[in-house]
Coordinates of C-alpha atoms in Angstrom, one line a residue:
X1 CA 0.0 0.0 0.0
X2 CA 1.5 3.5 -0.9
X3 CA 1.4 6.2 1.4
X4 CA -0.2 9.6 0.9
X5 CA 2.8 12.2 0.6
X6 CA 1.8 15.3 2.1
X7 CA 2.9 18.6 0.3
X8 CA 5.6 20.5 1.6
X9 CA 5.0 24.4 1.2
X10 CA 8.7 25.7 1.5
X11 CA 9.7 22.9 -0.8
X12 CA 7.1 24.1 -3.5
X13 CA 7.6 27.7 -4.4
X14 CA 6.6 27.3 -8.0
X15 CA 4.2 26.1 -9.6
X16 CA 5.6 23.2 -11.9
X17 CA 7.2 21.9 -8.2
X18 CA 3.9 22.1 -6.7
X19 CA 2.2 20.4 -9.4
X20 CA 4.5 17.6 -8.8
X21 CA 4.1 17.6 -5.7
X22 CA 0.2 17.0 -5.6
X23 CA 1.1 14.1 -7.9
X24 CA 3.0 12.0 -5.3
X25 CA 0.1 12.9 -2.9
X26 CA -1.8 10.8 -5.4
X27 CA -5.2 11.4 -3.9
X28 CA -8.2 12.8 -4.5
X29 CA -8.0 16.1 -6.4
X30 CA -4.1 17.1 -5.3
X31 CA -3.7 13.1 -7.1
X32 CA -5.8 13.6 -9.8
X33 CA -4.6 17.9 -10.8
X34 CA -1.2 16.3 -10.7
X35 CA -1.4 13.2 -12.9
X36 CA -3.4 15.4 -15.1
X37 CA -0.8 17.8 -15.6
X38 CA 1.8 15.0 -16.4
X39 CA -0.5 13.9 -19.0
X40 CA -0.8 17.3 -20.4
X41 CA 3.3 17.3 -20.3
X42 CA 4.0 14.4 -22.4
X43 CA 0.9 15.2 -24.9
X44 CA 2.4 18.7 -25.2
X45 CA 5.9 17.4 -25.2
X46 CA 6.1 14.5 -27.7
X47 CA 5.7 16.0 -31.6
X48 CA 3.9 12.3 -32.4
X49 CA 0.9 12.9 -30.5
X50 CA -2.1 14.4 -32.6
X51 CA -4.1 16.1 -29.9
X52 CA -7.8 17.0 -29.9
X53 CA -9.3 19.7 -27.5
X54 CA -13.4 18.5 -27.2
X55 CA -14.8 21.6 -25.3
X56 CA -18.4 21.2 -23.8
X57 CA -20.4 23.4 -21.8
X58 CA -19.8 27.5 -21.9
X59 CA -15.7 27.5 -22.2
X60 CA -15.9 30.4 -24.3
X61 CA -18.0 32.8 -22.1
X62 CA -16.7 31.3 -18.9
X63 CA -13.2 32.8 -20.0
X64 CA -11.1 30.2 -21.6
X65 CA -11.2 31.4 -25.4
X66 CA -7.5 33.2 -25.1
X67 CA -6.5 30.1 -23.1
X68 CA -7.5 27.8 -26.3
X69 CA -6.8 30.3 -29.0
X70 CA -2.6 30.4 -27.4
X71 CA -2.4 26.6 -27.6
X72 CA -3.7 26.4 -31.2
X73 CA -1.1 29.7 -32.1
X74 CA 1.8 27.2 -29.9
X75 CA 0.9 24.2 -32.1
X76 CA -0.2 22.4 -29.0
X77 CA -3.9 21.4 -30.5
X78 CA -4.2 19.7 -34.1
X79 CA -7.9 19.3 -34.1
X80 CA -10.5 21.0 -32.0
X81 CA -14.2 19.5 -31.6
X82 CA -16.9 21.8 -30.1
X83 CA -20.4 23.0 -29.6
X84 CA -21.6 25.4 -31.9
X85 CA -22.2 27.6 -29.0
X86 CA -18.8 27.7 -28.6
X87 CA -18.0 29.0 -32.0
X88 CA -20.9 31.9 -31.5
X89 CA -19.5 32.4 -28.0
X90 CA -16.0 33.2 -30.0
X91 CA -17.9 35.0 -32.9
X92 CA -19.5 37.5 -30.3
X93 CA -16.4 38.6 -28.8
X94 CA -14.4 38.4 -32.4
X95 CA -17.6 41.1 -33.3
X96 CA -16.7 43.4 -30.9
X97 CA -18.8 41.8 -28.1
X98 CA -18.3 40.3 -24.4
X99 CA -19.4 38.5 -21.4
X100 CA -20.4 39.6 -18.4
X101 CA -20.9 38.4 -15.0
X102 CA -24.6 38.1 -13.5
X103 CA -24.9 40.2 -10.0
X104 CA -25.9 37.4 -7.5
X105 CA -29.9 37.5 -7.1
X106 CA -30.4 39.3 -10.3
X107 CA -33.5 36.9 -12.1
X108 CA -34.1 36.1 -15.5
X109 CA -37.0 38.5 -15.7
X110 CA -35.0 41.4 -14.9
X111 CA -32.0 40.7 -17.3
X112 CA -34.4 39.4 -19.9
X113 CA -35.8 43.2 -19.1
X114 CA -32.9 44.8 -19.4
X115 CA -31.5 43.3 -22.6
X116 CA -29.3 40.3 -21.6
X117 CA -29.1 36.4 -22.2
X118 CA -28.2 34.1 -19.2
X119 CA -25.7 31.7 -19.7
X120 CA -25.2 29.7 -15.9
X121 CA -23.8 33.3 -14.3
X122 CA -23.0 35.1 -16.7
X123 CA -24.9 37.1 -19.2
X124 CA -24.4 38.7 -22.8
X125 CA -26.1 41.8 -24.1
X126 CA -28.7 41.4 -26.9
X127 CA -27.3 44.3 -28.4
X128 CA -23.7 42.3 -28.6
X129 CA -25.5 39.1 -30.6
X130 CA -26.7 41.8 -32.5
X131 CA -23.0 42.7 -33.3
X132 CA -22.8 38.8 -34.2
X133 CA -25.5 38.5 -36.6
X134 CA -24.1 41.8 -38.2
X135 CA -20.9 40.5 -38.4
X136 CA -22.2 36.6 -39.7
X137 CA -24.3 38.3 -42.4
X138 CA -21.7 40.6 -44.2
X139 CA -19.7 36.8 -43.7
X140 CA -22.3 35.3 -46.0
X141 CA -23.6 38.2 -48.0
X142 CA -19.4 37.9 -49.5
X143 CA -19.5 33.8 -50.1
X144 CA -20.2 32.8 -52.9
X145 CA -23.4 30.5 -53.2
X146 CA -21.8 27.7 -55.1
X147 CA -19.1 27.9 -52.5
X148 CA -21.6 27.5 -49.8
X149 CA -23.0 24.8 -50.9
X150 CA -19.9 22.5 -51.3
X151 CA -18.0 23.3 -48.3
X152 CA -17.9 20.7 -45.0
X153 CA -18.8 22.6 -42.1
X154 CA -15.3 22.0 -41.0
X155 CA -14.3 24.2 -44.1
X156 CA -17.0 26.8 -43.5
X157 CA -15.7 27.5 -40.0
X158 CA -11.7 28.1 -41.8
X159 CA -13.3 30.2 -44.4
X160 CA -15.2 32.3 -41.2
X161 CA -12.3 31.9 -38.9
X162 CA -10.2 33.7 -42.4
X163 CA -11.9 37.0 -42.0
X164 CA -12.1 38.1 -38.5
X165 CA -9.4 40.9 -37.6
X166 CA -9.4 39.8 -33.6
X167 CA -6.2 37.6 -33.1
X168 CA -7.5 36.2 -30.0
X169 CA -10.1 34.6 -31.7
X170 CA -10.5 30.8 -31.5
X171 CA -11.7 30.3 -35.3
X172 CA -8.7 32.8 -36.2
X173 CA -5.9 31.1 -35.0
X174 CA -7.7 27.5 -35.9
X175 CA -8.1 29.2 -39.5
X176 CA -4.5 30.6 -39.7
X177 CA -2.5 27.6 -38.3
X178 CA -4.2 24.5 -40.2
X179 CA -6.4 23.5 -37.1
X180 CA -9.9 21.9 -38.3
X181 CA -12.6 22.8 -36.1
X182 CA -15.6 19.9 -36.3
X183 CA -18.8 21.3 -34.5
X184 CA -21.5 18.0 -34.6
X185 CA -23.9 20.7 -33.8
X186 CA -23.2 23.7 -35.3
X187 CA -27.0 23.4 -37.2
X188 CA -28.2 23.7 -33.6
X189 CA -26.4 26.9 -32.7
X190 CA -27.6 30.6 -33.1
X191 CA -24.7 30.5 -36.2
X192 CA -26.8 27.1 -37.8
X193 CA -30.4 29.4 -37.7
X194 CA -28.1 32.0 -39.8
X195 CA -26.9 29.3 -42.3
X196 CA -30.7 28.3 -42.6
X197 CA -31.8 31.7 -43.5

């Protein structure tokens, strides 16, 4: 039976030593953050692994989009699978948009009154998905109707991800650096109403 290794503050001053250290803890989530982050080493490390990111839930709007738009610039993703919500979530800040914070015990009622979306705690102005549709329009208005109907979704999202100006943009970076972005549900997003339009 191994024993539980306890972490040793003034032997773990930065964080790569701390991280190690929760590894030999083993246990729990120190064991689990720590075997996790020597997974992440050797799939960041070793030039044969292909790596997909899958992102789920509200990555995007809960503050991770520079996080995954710097590992796809680094060369550290190869493929990236998402929700379309994630790829409006991108498109509404690439607009000009952003993502706000809910004030605890605001209701639905009163944001839906006062112009904004709930997404778990945080919220997005209409006036910003506004900004999006804008944006997705002049996007389509330019492509070619032949083109449109010919191109994998996959291949819709590079030709998108070609024309946005902000460099921290997810679909940017994916579009610049080779990255395929598959999105099973991209016809179920506010971006898939658009395309049906």
């Amino acid at each position: 039976m191994d024993r539980v290794h306890h972490i040793d503050p003034s032997q773990s001053k930065e964080i790569h030593s701390f991280l190690d250290s929760m590894n030999k803890v083993g246990v729990l989530g120190a064991g689990r953050l720590g075997r996790t982050t020597g997974i992440i080493r050797r799939m960041f490390g070793d030039p044969e692994y292909f790596t997909f990111l899958s992102m789920s839930g509200p990555m995007v709007p809960g503050g991770l989009r520079k996080v995954v738009s710097h590992l796809i610039e680094h060369g550290k993703i190869d493929a990236v699978v998402t929700s379309g919500a994630n790829i409006v979530h991108d498109l509404v800040e690439a607009y000009g948009g952003a993502h706000y914070r809910v004030p605890a015990g605001k209701d639905d009622y009163k944001l839906r009154e006062a112009g904004m979306g709930r997404i778990a705690d945080i919220y997005v102005k209409e006036e910003d998905f506004e900004k999006f549709e804008k944006g997705i329009y002049e996007f389509l208005d330019g492509l070619p109707t032949e083109k449109m109907t010919t191109l994998a979704p996959s291949e819709f999202l590079t030709e998108l991800g070609h024309t946005i100006k902000d460099d921290t943009s997810i679909l940017k970076q994916a579009a610049i650096h080779k990255v395929p972005i598959f999105s099973p549900g991209l016809m179920d997003s506010m971006l898939g109403f658009h395309l049906y339009t």
